[in-house]
Amino acid sequence: MFSFHSIQQYHKELINSTTTCVAAVDFFLARIETSKHLNAYTEVYAAAAKERALALDAAFTNTGQLSGPLHGVVIALKDVICYKDHTVTAASKILKGFTATYNATAVERLLKAGAIIIGNCNCDEFAMGSSNENSCYGKTLNALDNDRVPGGSSGGSAVAVQAGLCMASLGSDTGGSVRQPADFCGIIGFKPTYGRISRYGLIAYGSSFDQIGIFGTQIKDIALILEVIAGQDDYDATVATEPVPAYSTLTASNKPLKIGFFEEALNHPGLDPVIHKGITAYFTDLKAMGHTVEPVNFGLLDYIVPAYYVLTTAEASSNLSRYDGVKYGYRDNTPGVELTDFYKNTRSAGFGREVKKRILLGTFVLSAGYFDAYFTQAQKVRNLLFEKTKLIFKDFDILILPTVPSTAFKFGEKTDDPIAMYLADIYTVYANLTGIPAISLPLFRHDNGMPYGLQAMANHFSELSLLQLSQQLLKQ
Ligand code: GLN
């Protein structure tokens, strides 16, 4: 019987011929079948995955060698990442039935490294949301408690890993959409530095924030996938030229680190007291490992959620203007209407409520009369955050925070209260506003039985120290 622990272990078994890629794919397909109620996948590529597994097994039999660092690794993609000749819809009616005409760079590199893409995962429409309740495919359920949300927006990708429906998955993180669902599902969620992974082929939400992220259960697996997909790309000028370290072979380290925390984040009235207690008590463990843990004077916490929502909605209103019914996807077919009515009808029916709200808000903050009051102010906050971050990482190696102020909430609990929903992002958006890498580690369990994570952040391109600390804390 196949079982999955880590890519390393799986590869050992492939080399010893105690398992095959076909056995792995069959195993995950069977689990996906019995977990359909979770609604983690929007599409499963059963036949193609099986065919690729057979080809990989044959190649191994012929050469005696694995074809690449991700040979036979079964990976799921969020429905915002293009996989050539496969449907990609951003969980939106406006893109229903749209087929990707090219591979995202991340997908191209996964395939080249030997990975098997098993399916497409559910998410919030255009990656806007924190609960996966804004999807045209319906909600994804948290596998630990089906009455609770899996988090969002990459809820399907998180549940695919949580429920053992793939080995690892890709999501996108614009304001926390990988780390927050990872926290709610009790797995690892990692967002690299902005510019570490190409955004080519990632459907845009807020282009100066968006970054592909990785879900998994093992730091080494995440490090290996990062190593494969990171690095310069001719198709995305925002990707850094910074060399890609051999992350996967360097994760073991017990180096003492200077760790900082934002006191105002831990004392925030919205933070669940159990989470507060769990995280502060953990400082003792960190110190026992030889790290120092000290408060950092931040002072900007109250500004980050408003700045994030002003800037991302502004970018979204521009990015989503391309969905007009002319070029792709859904179009209104009412005969004899004026062009502007055609756009209006198409976009009114094609977009969901949350997306429409954000397009309106984004258009408003960019409008002539309000630009300076909102957009410029928010850009100023972003600048202050950059400056502050530079200072912080002069003195500290790592910052720690809770990932989310609460554990996974119940369906419907926050749908009528957008402010409460947006505040769920209070600890995650800082990393996107400044572009620094961040990770959520499944270290804790709440009295209510649900997991919650510790979030760690590091300076730009210091993914390695983040992965090293993570491996130490997770004792992997
Ligand atoms: N919850 C945040 C939002 O709705 C984050 C989304 C994301 O990271 N894609 O904007």
Short mmCIF file of C-alpha atoms and ligand atoms in Angstrom, two decimals:
data_model
loop_
_atom_site.label_atom_id
_atom_site.label_comp_id
_atom_site.label_asym_id
_atom_site.label_seq_id
_atom_site.Cartn_x
_atom_site.Cartn_y
_atom_site.Cartn_z
CA MET A 1 0.00 0.00 0.00
CA PHE A 2 1.41 3.40 -1.00
CA SER A 3 1.93 6.04 1.65
CA PHE A 4 3.53 9.47 1.39
CA HIS A 5 5.84 11.00 3.93
CA SER A 6 8.31 13.18 2.01
CA ILE A 7 9.69 13.56 -1.51
CA GLN A 8 13.04 12.24 -0.29
CA GLN A 9 11.46 9.10 1.13
CA TYR A 10 9.31 8.63 -2.00
CA HIS A 11 12.36 8.91 -4.23
CA LYS A 12 14.22 6.36 -2.10
CA GLU A 13 11.32 3.97 -2.57
CA LEU A 14 11.25 4.60 -6.32
CA ILE A 15 14.97 3.88 -6.54
CA ASN A 16 14.58 0.67 -4.49
CA SER A 17 11.64 -0.24 -6.73
CA THR A 18 9.37 -0.65 -3.70
CA THR A 19 6.92 1.78 -5.27
CA THR A 20 6.12 3.40 -8.62
CA CYS A 21 4.79 6.71 -9.88
CA VAL A 22 1.68 4.87 -11.04
CA ALA A 23 1.10 3.57 -7.49
CA ALA A 24 1.42 7.14 -6.21
CA VAL A 25 -1.02 8.56 -8.74
CA ASP A 26 -3.51 5.72 -8.15
CA PHE A 27 -3.29 6.32 -4.42
CA PHE A 28 -4.04 10.04 -4.72
CA LEU A 29 -6.80 9.53 -7.29
CA ALA A 30 -8.53 7.08 -4.94
CA ARG A 31 -8.27 9.52 -2.05
CA ILE A 32 -9.56 12.38 -4.19
CA GLU A 33 -12.54 10.21 -5.09
CA THR A 34 -13.44 9.51 -1.46
CA SER A 35 -12.88 13.15 -0.46
CA LYS A 36 -15.06 14.72 -3.14
CA HIS A 37 -17.30 16.33 -0.54
CA LEU A 38 -14.40 18.62 0.45
CA ASN A 39 -14.58 20.26 -3.00
CA ALA A 40 -10.83 20.87 -2.99
CA TYR A 41 -10.40 20.25 -6.71
CA THR A 42 -12.26 21.95 -9.54
CA GLU A 43 -10.83 19.46 -12.01
CA VAL A 44 -8.79 16.27 -11.71
CA TYR A 45 -6.57 15.19 -14.59
CA ALA A 46 -6.85 11.48 -13.85
CA ALA A 47 -6.05 10.02 -17.27
CA ALA A 48 -3.24 12.47 -18.09
CA ALA A 49 -1.65 12.06 -14.64
CA LYS A 50 -1.75 8.29 -14.99
CA GLU A 51 -0.25 8.46 -18.46
CA ARG A 52 2.57 10.68 -17.28
CA ALA A 53 3.23 8.39 -14.32
CA LEU A 54 3.51 5.42 -16.67
CA ALA A 55 5.96 7.31 -18.87
CA LEU A 56 8.06 8.33 -15.86
CA ASP A 57 8.13 4.73 -14.57
CA ALA A 58 9.17 3.51 -18.02
CA ALA A 59 11.92 6.14 -18.22
CA PHE A 60 13.22 5.05 -14.81
CA THR A 61 13.18 1.37 -15.82
CA ASN A 62 15.11 2.18 -18.99
CA THR A 63 17.74 4.46 -17.51
CA GLY A 64 17.85 3.41 -13.86
CA GLN A 65 17.68 7.11 -12.99
CA LEU A 66 15.07 9.55 -11.86
CA SER A 67 14.37 12.02 -14.64
CA GLY A 68 14.63 15.16 -12.48
CA PRO A 69 14.51 16.49 -8.93
CA LEU A 70 10.70 16.22 -8.85
CA HIS A 71 10.39 12.89 -10.68
CA GLY A 72 6.86 11.61 -10.12
CA VAL A 73 6.03 14.23 -7.47
CA VAL A 74 2.27 14.67 -7.48
CA ILE A 75 1.37 18.37 -7.37
CA ALA A 76 -1.91 20.31 -7.47
CA LEU A 77 -2.30 23.87 -8.79
CA LYS A 78 -4.54 26.72 -7.68
CA ASP A 79 -7.08 27.72 -10.33
CA VAL A 80 -5.15 30.92 -11.07
CA ILE A 81 -2.02 29.26 -12.49
CA CYS A 82 -1.89 28.47 -16.21
CA TYR A 83 -1.29 24.90 -17.29
CA LYS A 84 -1.29 24.68 -21.09
CA ASP A 85 -4.39 23.08 -22.62
CA HIS A 86 -6.10 22.87 -19.21
CA THR A 87 -8.92 24.97 -17.86
CA VAL A 88 -8.01 27.99 -15.71
CA THR A 89 -10.84 30.16 -14.41
CA ALA A 90 -9.79 31.96 -11.20
CA ALA A 91 -12.98 30.37 -9.80
CA SER A 92 -14.97 32.97 -11.72
CA LYS A 93 -17.97 32.66 -13.96
CA ILE A 94 -16.36 35.22 -16.24
CA LEU A 95 -13.62 32.73 -17.17
CA LYS A 96 -15.66 29.50 -17.09
CA GLY A 97 -14.50 27.16 -19.83
CA PHE A 98 -11.32 29.16 -20.56
CA THR A 99 -8.33 27.02 -21.52
CA ALA A 100 -4.76 28.15 -20.86
CA THR A 101 -2.78 28.58 -24.05
CA TYR A 102 0.62 28.43 -22.36
CA ASN A 103 2.29 27.18 -19.19
CA ALA A 104 3.07 29.47 -16.29
CA THR A 105 6.85 29.54 -15.81
CA ALA A 106 6.43 27.76 -12.46
CA VAL A 107 4.45 24.99 -14.16
CA GLU A 108 6.92 24.73 -17.02
CA ARG A 109 9.73 24.23 -14.48
CA LEU A 110 7.74 21.72 -12.41
CA LEU A 111 7.08 19.63 -15.50
CA LYS A 112 10.67 19.83 -16.64
CA ALA A 113 11.75 18.58 -13.21
CA GLY A 114 9.49 15.53 -13.61
CA ALA A 115 6.42 16.55 -11.58
CA ILE A 116 2.93 15.21 -12.26
CA ILE A 117 0.15 17.81 -12.17
CA ILE A 118 -2.88 16.00 -10.78
CA GLY A 119 -5.50 18.73 -10.86
CA ASN A 120 -6.74 22.23 -10.41
CA CYS A 121 -7.78 23.50 -6.98
CA ASN A 122 -10.71 25.61 -5.84
CA CYS A 123 -10.10 29.13 -4.51
CA ASP A 124 -11.80 32.46 -3.91
CA GLU A 125 -12.72 34.25 -7.13
CA PHE A 126 -9.63 36.01 -8.52
CA ALA A 127 -7.91 35.14 -5.22
CA MET A 128 -10.03 37.67 -3.33
CA GLY A 129 -11.10 36.33 0.01
CA SER A 130 -10.06 34.66 3.25
CA SER A 131 -12.50 31.76 3.45
CA ASN A 132 -12.96 30.21 0.00
CA GLU A 133 -16.62 31.23 0.19
CA ASN A 134 -16.26 33.45 -2.92
CA SER A 135 -15.91 30.74 -5.55
CA CYS A 136 -18.18 30.03 -8.51
CA TYR A 137 -17.61 26.32 -7.71
CA GLY A 138 -18.95 26.63 -4.17
CA LYS A 139 -17.05 26.42 -0.91
CA THR A 140 -14.17 24.10 -0.04
CA LEU A 141 -14.51 22.38 3.35
CA ASN A 142 -11.82 22.22 6.01
CA ALA A 143 -11.05 18.50 6.31
CA LEU A 144 -10.59 18.75 10.10
CA ASP A 145 -14.05 20.19 10.67
CA ASN A 146 -16.40 20.36 7.72
CA ASP A 147 -18.39 23.22 9.29
CA ARG A 148 -15.34 25.44 9.18
CA VAL A 149 -13.68 27.34 6.36
CA PRO A 150 -10.32 26.14 5.05
CA GLY A 151 -9.16 29.75 4.74
CA GLY A 152 -8.55 31.58 1.53
CA SER A 153 -7.99 32.42 -1.02
CA SER A 154 -5.98 29.25 -1.82
CA GLY A 155 -8.38 27.08 0.22
CA GLY A 156 -8.51 24.19 -2.26
CA SER A 157 -4.72 23.96 -2.55
CA ALA A 158 -4.45 23.89 1.26
CA VAL A 159 -7.09 21.19 1.70
CA ALA A 160 -5.52 19.12 -1.10
CA VAL A 161 -2.40 18.87 1.06
CA GLN A 162 -4.22 18.72 4.41
CA ALA A 163 -6.38 15.78 3.32
CA GLY A 164 -3.53 13.93 1.60
CA LEU A 165 -4.87 14.45 -1.93
CA CYS A 166 -1.43 15.32 -3.40
CA MET A 167 2.16 15.61 -2.18
CA ALA A 168 2.37 19.41 -2.38
CA SER A 169 0.50 22.21 -4.07
CA LEU A 170 0.94 25.71 -5.40
CA GLY A 171 -1.17 28.67 -4.36
CA SER A 172 -0.82 32.42 -4.71
CA ASP A 173 -0.27 34.86 -1.88
CA THR A 174 -1.20 38.51 -2.39
CA GLY A 175 -2.04 39.27 1.22
CA GLY A 176 -1.79 35.94 3.01
CA SER A 177 -3.62 33.52 0.75
CA VAL A 178 -1.07 30.76 1.25
CA ARG A 179 -0.15 31.32 4.90
CA GLN A 180 -3.68 31.89 6.20
CA PRO A 181 -5.24 28.69 4.79
CA ALA A 182 -2.11 26.77 5.83
CA ASP A 183 -2.73 28.04 9.38
CA PHE A 184 -6.41 27.04 9.28
CA CYS A 185 -5.59 23.58 7.88
CA GLY A 186 -2.57 22.69 10.04
CA ILE A 187 0.04 22.49 7.26
CA ILE A 188 3.03 24.56 6.08
CA GLY A 189 2.38 27.55 3.82
CA PHE A 190 5.28 29.47 2.35
CA LYS A 191 5.39 32.78 0.48
CA PRO A 192 8.80 33.68 -0.96
CA THR A 193 10.19 37.17 -1.53
CA TYR A 194 8.32 39.20 -4.17
CA GLY A 195 10.32 38.54 -7.33
CA ARG A 196 11.68 35.17 -6.28
CA ILE A 197 9.24 33.17 -8.45
CA SER A 198 8.01 34.31 -11.85
CA ARG A 199 4.42 35.53 -12.06
CA TYR A 200 4.25 34.69 -15.76
CA GLY A 201 1.09 32.65 -16.17
CA LEU A 202 -0.33 33.61 -12.77
CA ILE A 203 -3.68 35.36 -13.17
CA ALA A 204 -3.11 38.86 -11.79
CA TYR A 205 -4.90 40.28 -8.75
CA GLY A 206 -2.53 42.93 -7.31
CA SER A 207 0.57 42.71 -9.46
CA SER A 208 2.95 44.43 -7.03
CA PHE A 209 1.84 42.01 -4.28
CA ASP A 210 1.14 38.68 -6.02
CA GLN A 211 3.56 35.85 -5.45
CA ILE A 212 3.25 32.11 -6.03
CA GLY A 213 3.54 30.17 -2.78
CA ILE A 214 3.94 26.53 -1.80
CA PHE A 215 1.93 24.25 0.51
CA GLY A 216 3.42 21.08 1.96
CA THR A 217 3.98 19.06 5.09
CA GLN A 218 7.79 18.95 5.00
CA ILE A 219 10.21 21.87 4.86
CA LYS A 220 12.58 19.89 2.65
CA ASP A 221 9.82 19.34 0.09
CA ILE A 222 9.02 23.04 0.04
CA ALA A 223 12.72 23.92 -0.27
CA LEU A 224 13.10 21.55 -3.21
CA ILE A 225 10.04 22.86 -5.04
CA LEU A 226 11.21 26.43 -4.44
CA GLU A 227 14.64 25.59 -5.81
CA VAL A 228 13.03 24.22 -8.97
CA ILE A 229 10.59 27.04 -9.68
CA ALA A 230 12.50 30.12 -8.42
CA GLY A 231 14.78 32.36 -10.41
CA GLN A 232 15.11 34.68 -13.36
CA ASP A 233 12.63 34.52 -16.18
CA ASP A 234 12.63 36.35 -19.49
CA TYR A 235 8.84 36.55 -19.34
CA ASP A 236 8.62 38.47 -16.05
CA ALA A 237 10.84 41.50 -15.58
CA THR A 238 9.99 41.71 -11.86
CA VAL A 239 11.78 38.45 -11.11
CA ALA A 240 15.05 39.10 -9.31
CA THR A 241 18.40 38.19 -10.80
CA GLU A 242 19.49 37.08 -7.32
CA PRO A 243 21.01 33.57 -7.65
CA VAL A 244 18.86 30.67 -6.41
CA PRO A 245 20.60 28.84 -3.56
CA ALA A 246 20.45 25.06 -3.35
CA TYR A 247 17.71 25.46 -0.74
CA SER A 248 16.92 21.75 -0.48
CA THR A 249 20.40 20.67 0.65
CA LEU A 250 20.91 23.52 3.10
CA THR A 251 17.89 23.45 5.36
CA ALA A 252 19.56 21.84 8.40
CA SER A 253 20.98 24.48 10.75
CA ASN A 254 20.79 25.29 14.43
CA LYS A 255 22.42 28.69 14.14
CA PRO A 256 21.32 31.00 16.98
CA LEU A 257 19.15 33.77 15.57
CA LYS A 258 18.01 37.19 16.71
CA ILE A 259 14.23 36.93 16.66
CA GLY A 260 11.94 39.94 17.03
CA PHE A 261 8.22 40.23 17.62
CA PHE A 262 5.73 43.10 17.38
CA GLU A 263 4.34 43.69 20.85
CA GLU A 264 1.35 45.56 19.40
CA ALA A 265 0.51 42.53 17.28
CA LEU A 266 0.44 40.25 20.29
CA ASN A 267 -1.53 42.77 22.34
CA HIS A 268 -4.05 43.44 19.59
CA PRO A 269 -7.62 43.21 20.96
CA GLY A 270 -8.68 41.07 17.99
CA LEU A 271 -6.19 38.31 18.82
CA ASP A 272 -7.70 35.16 20.33
CA PRO A 273 -6.32 34.93 23.92
CA VAL A 274 -5.48 31.24 23.50
CA ILE A 275 -3.34 32.04 20.47
CA HIS A 276 -1.73 34.92 22.37
CA LYS A 277 -0.86 32.57 25.20
CA GLY A 278 0.39 29.80 22.92
CA ILE A 279 2.73 32.07 21.01
CA THR A 280 4.14 33.96 23.97
CA ALA A 281 4.72 30.70 25.86
CA TYR A 282 6.65 29.45 22.83
CA PHE A 283 9.25 32.20 23.33
CA THR A 284 10.69 30.03 26.11
CA ASP A 285 11.19 27.16 23.66
CA LEU A 286 12.88 29.47 21.17
CA LYS A 287 15.23 30.75 23.85
CA ALA A 288 16.00 27.21 24.97
CA MET A 289 17.17 26.52 21.40
CA GLY A 290 19.69 29.35 21.76
CA HIS A 291 17.78 32.12 19.95
CA THR A 292 17.18 35.55 21.42
CA VAL A 293 13.62 36.86 21.41
CA GLU A 294 13.03 40.58 21.79
CA PRO A 295 10.21 43.05 21.15
CA VAL A 296 10.41 45.31 18.10
CA ASN A 297 8.94 48.77 18.13
CA PHE A 298 6.75 48.77 15.00
CA GLY A 299 4.01 51.38 15.43
CA LEU A 300 2.31 50.87 12.05
CA LEU A 301 0.04 47.88 12.63
CA ASP A 302 -3.20 49.88 12.40
CA TYR A 303 -2.31 51.18 8.94
CA ILE A 304 -1.42 48.00 7.16
CA VAL A 305 -4.86 46.49 6.48
CA PRO A 306 -6.30 49.78 5.13
CA ALA A 307 -3.18 50.40 3.01
CA TYR A 308 -3.35 46.84 1.68
CA TYR A 309 -7.01 47.10 0.68
CA VAL A 310 -6.59 50.52 -0.97
CA LEU A 311 -3.58 49.44 -3.02
CA THR A 312 -4.70 45.93 -3.97
CA THR A 313 -8.19 47.02 -5.00
CA ALA A 314 -6.64 49.81 -7.10
CA GLU A 315 -4.41 47.29 -8.84
CA ALA A 316 -7.25 44.80 -9.18
CA SER A 317 -9.56 47.37 -10.77
CA SER A 318 -6.97 47.87 -13.46
CA ASN A 319 -5.97 44.18 -13.84
CA LEU A 320 -9.56 42.99 -14.12
CA SER A 321 -10.51 45.52 -16.79
CA ARG A 322 -9.35 42.99 -19.39
CA TYR A 323 -12.40 40.80 -18.66
CA ASP A 324 -14.84 42.62 -20.87
CA GLY A 325 -16.57 39.80 -22.72
CA VAL A 326 -14.72 40.58 -25.94
CA LYS A 327 -11.48 38.76 -25.47
CA TYR A 328 -12.18 35.86 -23.13
CA GLY A 329 -14.70 33.78 -21.33
CA TYR A 330 -18.26 34.72 -20.49
CA ARG A 331 -20.11 37.27 -22.64
CA ASP A 332 -23.57 38.69 -22.49
CA ASN A 333 -25.48 37.75 -25.61
CA THR A 334 -28.43 40.11 -25.37
CA PRO A 335 -29.07 41.16 -28.96
CA GLY A 336 -28.94 44.77 -30.12
CA VAL A 337 -27.33 46.37 -27.05
CA GLU A 338 -24.93 49.33 -27.14
CA LEU A 339 -21.24 48.50 -26.56
CA THR A 340 -21.15 50.04 -23.08
CA ASP A 341 -24.24 48.08 -22.10
CA PHE A 342 -22.60 44.93 -23.44
CA TYR A 343 -19.59 45.52 -21.14
CA LYS A 344 -21.86 46.37 -18.25
CA ASN A 345 -24.07 43.32 -18.67
CA THR A 346 -21.12 40.98 -19.15
CA ARG A 347 -19.20 42.22 -16.14
CA SER A 348 -22.28 42.48 -13.91
CA ALA A 349 -23.22 38.86 -14.58
CA GLY A 350 -19.69 37.47 -14.91
CA PHE A 351 -18.10 38.71 -11.69
CA GLY A 352 -19.18 37.70 -8.20
CA ARG A 353 -20.13 40.12 -5.42
CA GLU A 354 -16.76 40.43 -3.69
CA VAL A 355 -14.88 41.00 -6.93
CA LYS A 356 -17.36 43.66 -8.03
CA LYS A 357 -17.05 45.37 -4.66
CA ARG A 358 -13.28 45.49 -5.00
CA ILE A 359 -13.36 46.79 -8.57
CA LEU A 360 -15.66 49.59 -7.41
CA LEU A 361 -13.48 50.39 -4.42
CA GLY A 362 -10.32 50.31 -6.54
CA THR A 363 -11.84 52.58 -9.16
CA PHE A 364 -12.94 54.96 -6.43
CA VAL A 365 -9.51 55.26 -4.77
CA LEU A 366 -7.96 55.94 -8.18
CA SER A 367 -10.53 58.51 -9.23
CA ALA A 368 -9.38 62.12 -9.75
CA GLY A 369 -11.04 63.58 -6.66
CA TYR A 370 -9.91 60.89 -4.23
CA PHE A 371 -6.56 59.72 -5.58
CA ASP A 372 -4.46 61.76 -3.15
CA ALA A 373 -6.67 61.08 -0.17
CA TYR A 374 -6.49 57.30 -0.57
CA PHE A 375 -4.07 55.93 -3.14
CA THR A 376 -1.22 58.38 -2.45
CA GLN A 377 -1.68 58.03 1.31
CA ALA A 378 -1.56 54.26 1.06
CA GLN A 379 1.60 54.44 -1.07
CA LYS A 380 3.13 56.61 1.63
CA VAL A 381 2.30 53.96 4.24
CA ARG A 382 3.92 51.38 1.98
CA ASN A 383 7.08 53.50 1.81
CA LEU A 384 7.18 53.89 5.58
CA LEU A 385 6.86 50.13 5.88
CA PHE A 386 9.80 49.62 3.52
CA GLU A 387 11.95 51.98 5.56
CA LYS A 388 10.90 50.38 8.82
CA THR A 389 11.61 46.92 7.46
CA LYS A 390 15.14 47.92 6.47
CA LEU A 391 15.76 49.10 10.03
CA ILE A 392 14.21 46.02 11.61
CA PHE A 393 16.38 43.61 9.64
CA LYS A 394 19.52 45.55 10.56
CA ASP A 395 18.94 44.33 14.11
CA PHE A 396 17.03 41.08 13.65
CA ASP A 397 17.28 37.91 11.56
CA ILE A 398 13.67 36.83 11.90
CA LEU A 399 10.33 38.34 12.89
CA ILE A 400 7.64 36.19 14.43
CA LEU A 401 3.92 36.83 14.55
CA PRO A 402 0.75 34.82 14.77
CA THR A 403 -0.41 33.93 11.23
CA VAL A 404 -4.09 34.75 11.83
CA PRO A 405 -5.86 36.27 14.89
CA SER A 406 -8.27 33.31 15.17
CA THR A 407 -8.53 29.66 14.20
CA ALA A 408 -10.65 28.60 11.20
CA PHE A 409 -14.08 30.16 11.60
CA LYS A 410 -17.46 28.68 10.70
CA PHE A 411 -19.00 29.12 7.25
CA GLY A 412 -21.09 32.27 7.05
CA GLU A 413 -19.63 33.68 10.26
CA LYS A 414 -17.94 36.66 8.60
CA THR A 415 -19.69 36.90 5.24
CA ASP A 416 -21.85 39.85 6.27
CA ASP A 417 -19.03 41.68 7.99
CA PRO A 418 -16.31 42.58 5.48
CA ILE A 419 -14.29 44.48 8.07
CA ALA A 420 -14.08 41.39 10.29
CA MET A 421 -13.12 39.33 7.24
CA TYR A 422 -10.44 41.82 6.18
CA LEU A 423 -9.02 41.97 9.72
CA ALA A 424 -8.24 38.27 9.43
CA ASP A 425 -5.35 39.49 7.21
CA ILE A 426 -3.82 41.78 9.84
CA TYR A 427 -0.71 39.64 10.41
CA THR A 428 -0.09 38.49 6.87
CA VAL A 429 -0.35 41.57 4.62
CA TYR A 430 2.80 43.20 6.02
CA ALA A 431 4.97 40.67 4.17
CA ASN A 432 3.19 41.44 0.88
CA LEU A 433 3.28 45.21 1.34
CA THR A 434 7.06 45.01 1.80
CA GLY A 435 7.76 41.96 -0.38
CA ILE A 436 9.58 39.97 2.31
CA PRO A 437 9.36 36.15 2.55
CA ALA A 438 7.12 34.57 5.18
CA ILE A 439 6.02 31.13 6.32
CA SER A 440 3.29 29.68 8.51
CA LEU A 441 4.29 26.69 10.62
CA PRO A 442 1.70 24.29 12.09
CA LEU A 443 2.98 24.26 15.65
CA PHE A 444 -0.07 24.67 17.85
CA ARG A 445 -3.52 23.34 18.62
CA HIS A 446 -6.28 25.49 20.11
CA ASP A 447 -8.63 24.36 22.92
CA ASN A 448 -11.33 24.18 20.24
CA GLY A 449 -9.39 21.38 18.55
CA MET A 450 -8.33 23.42 15.51
CA PRO A 451 -4.70 24.05 14.56
CA TYR A 452 -2.99 27.41 14.39
CA GLY A 453 0.39 28.47 13.21
CA LEU A 454 3.42 30.52 14.03
CA GLN A 455 4.36 32.93 11.28
CA ALA A 456 8.01 33.76 10.63
CA MET A 457 9.31 36.44 8.27
CA ALA A 458 12.83 37.27 7.12
CA ASN A 459 14.57 39.96 5.09
CA HIS A 460 14.26 40.03 1.27
CA PHE A 461 15.82 36.91 -0.26
CA SER A 462 16.57 35.37 3.13
CA GLU A 463 14.36 32.37 2.38
CA LEU A 464 17.12 30.08 3.49
CA SER A 465 17.26 31.28 7.10
CA LEU A 466 13.47 31.05 7.19
CA LEU A 467 13.53 27.45 5.96
CA GLN A 468 16.36 26.55 8.32
CA LEU A 469 14.55 27.92 11.36
CA SER A 470 11.33 26.24 10.22
CA GLN A 471 12.98 22.86 9.96
CA GLN A 472 14.43 23.28 13.43
CA LEU A 473 11.08 24.32 14.94
CA LEU A 474 9.11 21.57 13.25
CA LYS A 475 11.81 19.06 14.28
CA GLN A 476 11.93 17.59 10.78
N1 GLN B 1 -7.51 37.73 2.11
C1 GLN B 1 -6.76 38.63 1.30
C2 GLN B 1 -7.64 39.30 0.27
O1 GLN B 1 -8.79 38.96 0.18
C3 GLN B 1 -5.61 37.91 0.69
C4 GLN B 1 -5.84 37.38 -0.66
C5 GLN B 1 -4.63 36.77 -1.30
O2 GLN B 1 -3.56 36.69 -0.72
N2 GLN B 1 -4.83 36.40 -2.55
O3 GLN B 1 -7.20 40.17 -0.42
#
